[in-house]
Short mmCIF file of C-alpha atoms in Angstrom, two decimals:
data_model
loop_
_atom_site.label_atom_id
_atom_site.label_comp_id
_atom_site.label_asym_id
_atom_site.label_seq_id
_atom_site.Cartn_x
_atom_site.Cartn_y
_atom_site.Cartn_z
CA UNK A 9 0.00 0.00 0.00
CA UNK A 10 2.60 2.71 1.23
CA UNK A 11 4.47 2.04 -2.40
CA UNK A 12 1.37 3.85 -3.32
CA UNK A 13 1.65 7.01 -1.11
CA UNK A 14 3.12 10.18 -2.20
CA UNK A 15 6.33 11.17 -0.30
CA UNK A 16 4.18 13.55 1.72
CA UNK A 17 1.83 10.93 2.68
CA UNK A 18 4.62 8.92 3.64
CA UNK A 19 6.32 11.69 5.73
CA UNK A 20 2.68 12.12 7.25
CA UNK A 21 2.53 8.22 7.72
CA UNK A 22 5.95 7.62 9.71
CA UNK A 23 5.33 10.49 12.15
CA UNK A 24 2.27 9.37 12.92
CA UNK A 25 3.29 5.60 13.47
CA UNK A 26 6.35 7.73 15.51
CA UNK A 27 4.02 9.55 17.80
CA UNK A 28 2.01 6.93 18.36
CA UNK A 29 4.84 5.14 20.61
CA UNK A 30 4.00 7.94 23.26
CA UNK A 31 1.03 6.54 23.82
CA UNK A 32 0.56 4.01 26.52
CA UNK A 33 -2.49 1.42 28.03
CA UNK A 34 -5.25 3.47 30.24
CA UNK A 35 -4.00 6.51 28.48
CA UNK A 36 -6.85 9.73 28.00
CA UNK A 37 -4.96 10.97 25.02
CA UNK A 38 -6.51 13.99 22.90
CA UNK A 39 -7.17 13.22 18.71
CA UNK A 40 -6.15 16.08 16.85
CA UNK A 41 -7.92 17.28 13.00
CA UNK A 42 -6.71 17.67 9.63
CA UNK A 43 -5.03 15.03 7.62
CA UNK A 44 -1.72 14.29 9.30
CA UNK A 45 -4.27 14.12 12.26
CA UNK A 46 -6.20 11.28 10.46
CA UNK A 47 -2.74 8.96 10.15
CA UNK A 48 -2.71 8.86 13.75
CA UNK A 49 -5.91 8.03 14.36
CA UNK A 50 -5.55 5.46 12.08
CA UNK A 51 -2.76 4.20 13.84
CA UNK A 52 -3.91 4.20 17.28
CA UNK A 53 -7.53 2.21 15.63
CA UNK A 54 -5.01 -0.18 14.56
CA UNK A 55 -3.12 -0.53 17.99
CA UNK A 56 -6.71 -1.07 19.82
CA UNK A 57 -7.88 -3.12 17.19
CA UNK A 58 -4.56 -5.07 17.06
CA UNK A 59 -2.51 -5.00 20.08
CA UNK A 60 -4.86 -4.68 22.80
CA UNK A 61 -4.51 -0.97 23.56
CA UNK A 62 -7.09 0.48 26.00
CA UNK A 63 -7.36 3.91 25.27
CA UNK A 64 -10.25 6.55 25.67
CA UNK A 65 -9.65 9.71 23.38
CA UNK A 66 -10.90 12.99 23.35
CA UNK A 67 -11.65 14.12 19.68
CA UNK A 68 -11.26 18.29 18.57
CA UNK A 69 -13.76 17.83 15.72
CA UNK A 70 -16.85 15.85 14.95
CA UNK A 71 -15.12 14.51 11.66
CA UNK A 72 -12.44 13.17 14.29
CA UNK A 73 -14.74 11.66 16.58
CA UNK A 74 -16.65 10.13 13.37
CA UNK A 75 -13.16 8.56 12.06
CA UNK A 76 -12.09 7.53 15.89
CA UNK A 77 -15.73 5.22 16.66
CA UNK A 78 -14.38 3.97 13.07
CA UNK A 79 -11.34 2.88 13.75
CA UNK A 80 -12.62 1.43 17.23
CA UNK A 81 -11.49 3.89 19.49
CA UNK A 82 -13.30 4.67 22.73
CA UNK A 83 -14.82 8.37 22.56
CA UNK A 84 -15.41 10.35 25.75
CA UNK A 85 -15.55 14.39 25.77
CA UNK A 86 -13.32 16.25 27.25
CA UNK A 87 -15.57 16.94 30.37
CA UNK A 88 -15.99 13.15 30.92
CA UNK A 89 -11.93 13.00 30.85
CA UNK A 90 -11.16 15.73 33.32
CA UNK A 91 -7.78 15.92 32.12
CA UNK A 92 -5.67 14.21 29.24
CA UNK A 93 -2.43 12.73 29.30
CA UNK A 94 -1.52 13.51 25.57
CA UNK A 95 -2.35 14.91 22.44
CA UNK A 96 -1.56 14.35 19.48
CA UNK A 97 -2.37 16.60 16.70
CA UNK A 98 -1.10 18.06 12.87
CA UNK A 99 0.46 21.94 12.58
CA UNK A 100 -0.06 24.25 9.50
CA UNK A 101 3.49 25.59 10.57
CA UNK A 102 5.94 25.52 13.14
CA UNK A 103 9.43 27.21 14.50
CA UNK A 104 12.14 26.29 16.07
CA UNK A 105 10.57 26.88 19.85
CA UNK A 106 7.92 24.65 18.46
CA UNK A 107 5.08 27.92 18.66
CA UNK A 108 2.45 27.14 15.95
CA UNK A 109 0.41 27.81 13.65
CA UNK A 110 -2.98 25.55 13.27
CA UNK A 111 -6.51 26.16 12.17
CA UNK A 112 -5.67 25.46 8.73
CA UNK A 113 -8.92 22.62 9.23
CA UNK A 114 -11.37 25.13 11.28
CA UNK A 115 -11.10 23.25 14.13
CA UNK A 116 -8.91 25.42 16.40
CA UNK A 117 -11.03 26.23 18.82
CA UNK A 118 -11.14 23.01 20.42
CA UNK A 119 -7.78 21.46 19.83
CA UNK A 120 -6.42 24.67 21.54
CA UNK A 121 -8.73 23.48 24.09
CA UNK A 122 -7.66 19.72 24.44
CA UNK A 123 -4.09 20.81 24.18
CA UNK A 124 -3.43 23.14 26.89
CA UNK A 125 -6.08 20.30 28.84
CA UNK A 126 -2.65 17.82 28.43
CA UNK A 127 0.06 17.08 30.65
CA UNK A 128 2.08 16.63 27.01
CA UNK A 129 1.36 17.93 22.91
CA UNK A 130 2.98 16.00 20.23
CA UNK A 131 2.70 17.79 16.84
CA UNK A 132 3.44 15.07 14.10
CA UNK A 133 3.95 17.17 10.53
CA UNK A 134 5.78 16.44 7.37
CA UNK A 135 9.43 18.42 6.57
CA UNK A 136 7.46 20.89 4.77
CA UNK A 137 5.66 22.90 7.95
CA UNK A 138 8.97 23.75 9.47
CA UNK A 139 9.81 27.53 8.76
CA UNK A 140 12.27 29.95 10.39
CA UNK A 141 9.26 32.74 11.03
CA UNK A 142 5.77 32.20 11.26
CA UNK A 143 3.18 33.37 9.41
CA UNK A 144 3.74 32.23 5.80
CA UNK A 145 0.64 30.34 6.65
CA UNK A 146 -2.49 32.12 6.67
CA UNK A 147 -3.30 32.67 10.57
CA UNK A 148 -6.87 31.80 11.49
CA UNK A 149 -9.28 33.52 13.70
CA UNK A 150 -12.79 32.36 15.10
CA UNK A 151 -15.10 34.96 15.06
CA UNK A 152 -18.58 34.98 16.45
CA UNK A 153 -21.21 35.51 13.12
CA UNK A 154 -22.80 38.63 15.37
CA UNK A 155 -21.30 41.60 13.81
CA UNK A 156 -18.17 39.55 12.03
CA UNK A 157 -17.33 42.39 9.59
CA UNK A 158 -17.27 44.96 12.18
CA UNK A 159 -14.61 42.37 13.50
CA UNK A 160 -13.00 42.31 10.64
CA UNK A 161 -12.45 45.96 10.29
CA UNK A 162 -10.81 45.89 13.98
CA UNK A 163 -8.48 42.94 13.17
CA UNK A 164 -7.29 45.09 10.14
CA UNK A 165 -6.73 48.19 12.06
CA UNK A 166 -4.89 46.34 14.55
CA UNK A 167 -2.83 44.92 12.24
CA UNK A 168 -1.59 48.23 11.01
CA UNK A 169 0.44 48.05 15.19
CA UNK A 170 1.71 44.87 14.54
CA UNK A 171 5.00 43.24 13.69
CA UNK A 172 3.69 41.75 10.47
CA UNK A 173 4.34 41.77 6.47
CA UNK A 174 1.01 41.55 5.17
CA UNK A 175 -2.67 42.83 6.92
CA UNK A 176 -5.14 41.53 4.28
CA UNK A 177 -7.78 39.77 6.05
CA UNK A 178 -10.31 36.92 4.28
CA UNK A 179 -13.53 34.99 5.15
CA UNK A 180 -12.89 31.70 4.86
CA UNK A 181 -15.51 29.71 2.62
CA UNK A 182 -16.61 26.50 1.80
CA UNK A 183 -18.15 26.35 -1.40
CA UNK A 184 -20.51 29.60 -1.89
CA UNK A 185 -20.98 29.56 1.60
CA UNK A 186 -19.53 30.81 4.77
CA UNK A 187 -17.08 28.13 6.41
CA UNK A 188 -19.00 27.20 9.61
CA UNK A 189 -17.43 25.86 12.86
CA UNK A 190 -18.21 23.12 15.20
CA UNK A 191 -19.44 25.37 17.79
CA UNK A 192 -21.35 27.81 14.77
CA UNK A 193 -18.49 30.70 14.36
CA UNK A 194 -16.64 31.91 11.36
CA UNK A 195 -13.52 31.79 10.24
CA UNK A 196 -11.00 34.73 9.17
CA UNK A 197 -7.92 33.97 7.57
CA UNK A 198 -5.07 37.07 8.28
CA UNK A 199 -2.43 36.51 5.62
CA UNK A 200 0.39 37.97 7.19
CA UNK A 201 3.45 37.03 5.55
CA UNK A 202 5.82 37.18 8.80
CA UNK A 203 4.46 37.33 12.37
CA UNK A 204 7.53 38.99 14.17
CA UNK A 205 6.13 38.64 17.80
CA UNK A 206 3.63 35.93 18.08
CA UNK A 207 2.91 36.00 21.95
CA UNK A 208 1.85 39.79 21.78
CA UNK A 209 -0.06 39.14 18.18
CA UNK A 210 -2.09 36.21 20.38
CA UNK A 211 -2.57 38.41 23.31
CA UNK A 212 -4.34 41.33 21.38
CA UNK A 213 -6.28 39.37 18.58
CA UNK A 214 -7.63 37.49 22.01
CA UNK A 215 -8.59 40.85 23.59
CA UNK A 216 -10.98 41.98 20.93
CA UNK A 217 -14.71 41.41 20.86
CA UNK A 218 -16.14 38.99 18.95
CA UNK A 219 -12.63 37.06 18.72
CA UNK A 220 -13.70 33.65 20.18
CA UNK A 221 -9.49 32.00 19.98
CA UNK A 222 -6.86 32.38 17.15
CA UNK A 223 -4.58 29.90 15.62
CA UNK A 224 -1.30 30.65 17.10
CA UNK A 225 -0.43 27.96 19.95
CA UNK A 226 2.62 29.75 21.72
CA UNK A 227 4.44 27.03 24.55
CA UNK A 228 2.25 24.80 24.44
CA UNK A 229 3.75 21.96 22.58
CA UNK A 230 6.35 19.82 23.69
CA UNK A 231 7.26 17.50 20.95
CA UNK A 232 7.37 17.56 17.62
CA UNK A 233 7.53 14.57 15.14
CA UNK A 234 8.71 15.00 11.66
CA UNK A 235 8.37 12.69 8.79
CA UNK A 236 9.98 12.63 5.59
CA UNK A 237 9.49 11.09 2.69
CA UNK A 238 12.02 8.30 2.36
CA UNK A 239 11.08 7.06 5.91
CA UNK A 240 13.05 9.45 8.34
CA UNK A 241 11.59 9.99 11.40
CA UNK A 242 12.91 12.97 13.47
CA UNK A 243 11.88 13.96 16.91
CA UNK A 244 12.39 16.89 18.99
CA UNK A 245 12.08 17.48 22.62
CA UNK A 246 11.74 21.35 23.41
CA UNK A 247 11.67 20.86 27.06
CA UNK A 248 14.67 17.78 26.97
CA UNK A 249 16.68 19.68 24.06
CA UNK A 250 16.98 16.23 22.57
CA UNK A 251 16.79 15.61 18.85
CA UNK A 252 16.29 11.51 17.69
CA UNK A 253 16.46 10.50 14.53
CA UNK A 254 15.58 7.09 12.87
CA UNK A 255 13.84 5.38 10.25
CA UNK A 256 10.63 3.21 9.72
CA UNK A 257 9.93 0.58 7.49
CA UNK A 258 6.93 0.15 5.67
CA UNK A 259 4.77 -2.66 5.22
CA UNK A 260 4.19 -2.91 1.22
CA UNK A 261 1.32 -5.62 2.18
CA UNK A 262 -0.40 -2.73 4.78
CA UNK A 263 -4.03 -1.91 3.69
CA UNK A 264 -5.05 0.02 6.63
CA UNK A 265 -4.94 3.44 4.97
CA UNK A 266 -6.20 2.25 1.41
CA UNK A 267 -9.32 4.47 1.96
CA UNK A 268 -7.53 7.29 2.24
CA UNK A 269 -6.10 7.32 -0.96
CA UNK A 270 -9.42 7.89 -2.57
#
């Protein structure tokens, strides 16, 4: 199957199977969105399914909890958990303190939730998300619908203040339609360029009516995972200052991820 894959897929596949090691039996562990996301769902289905693996995960999207039940991992919310031991989850971009950028999915809201709700975040990601200065990557906002292009306006006349390359400011869509959140917001999308201080960039966006949370997840994650295409596996420990590298084999007879290649 994997001799199928793109080498993006495959970097996506052996940091997933990677991160997956952290987790161990009994474990609450959070289930991050997007596709690198999906990988380690599928991995962890495979380790209940497989090995035995008693797990009970907390899912950051309703198209994560769908593919979770799937895969035959317990579901519980995040108010039936109390508190997680992990999470795993994808980035849109990250820097060398391992700050991020995610929302890139619309489901930001909640896995800022159900990270900072962990005693550990993993970020698994391909090569590609690693930059030198965020904000290549559109930043997303949730906004509240009430009044969202008065909100607008403000975000762009803050911007003017900040540290940043670019101030243009988008709705994010989905189709003809507005993009709609799990909990019913919208989505802006602030293409910035360069984000030169993103701790006081989070602090104001996250003062301003009608901002509900914003993509940028400063020291909050503690390992990141990074797969490559030919099988590398790299992983980085901000708080141990440790850097690992090795390599995984695939398994050319492997179906589990078929359906994704749809």
């Amino acid at each position: 199957m994997t001799g199928e894959l793109s080498p993006i897929d495959k970097a996506k596949f052996v940091a997933a199977k990677r991160a997956v090691e952290f987790v161990e039996d009994g474990m609450r562990v959070g289930l991050g969105t997007g596709s690198t996301a999906a990988w380690m769902v599928r991995c962890l289905g495979e380790m209940v399914r497989e090995d035995g693996l008693k797990i009970r995960g907390v899912p950051t999207s309703t198209r994560t909890a769908e593919l979770a039940r799937e895969v035959g991992i317990e579901v519980i919310t995040l108010d039936e958990a109390g508190w997680l031991d992990v999470t795993i989850d994808g980035a849109d971009e990250f820097d060398g303190k391992l700050n991020l950028i995610k929302g890139g999915g619309g489901a930001l809201l909640q896995e800022k939730i159900v990270a900072t709700a962990s005693d550990q975040m993993i970020v698994i990601a391909d090569v590609g998300k690693e930059v030198e200065t965020l904000g290549a990557f559109p930043l997303p906002i949730e906004v509240i619908p009430f009044g969202w292009q008065t909100t607008k306006l403000l975000v762009e006349e803050l911007l003017i203040n900040m540290d940043v390359l670019g101030r243009e400011v988008t709705q994010r869509m989905k189709g003809d339609e507005p993009f709609v959140t799990d909990e019913g917001n919208f989505i802006l999308d602030l293409h910035l360029g360069r984000i030169g201080n993103p701790h006081q960039l989070s602090m104001v966006l996250n003062q301003m009516p009608g901002v509900v949370e914003n993509g940028l997840f400063i020291d909050i994650c503690d390992i990141v995972v990074l797969g490559y295409g030919d099988g590398r596996v790299e992983t980085r420990d901000i708080n141990e200052g440790t850097v690992e590298e090795d390599r995984l084999d695939f398994a050319e007879s492997d179906n589990l991820f078929s359906d994704m290649l749809d």
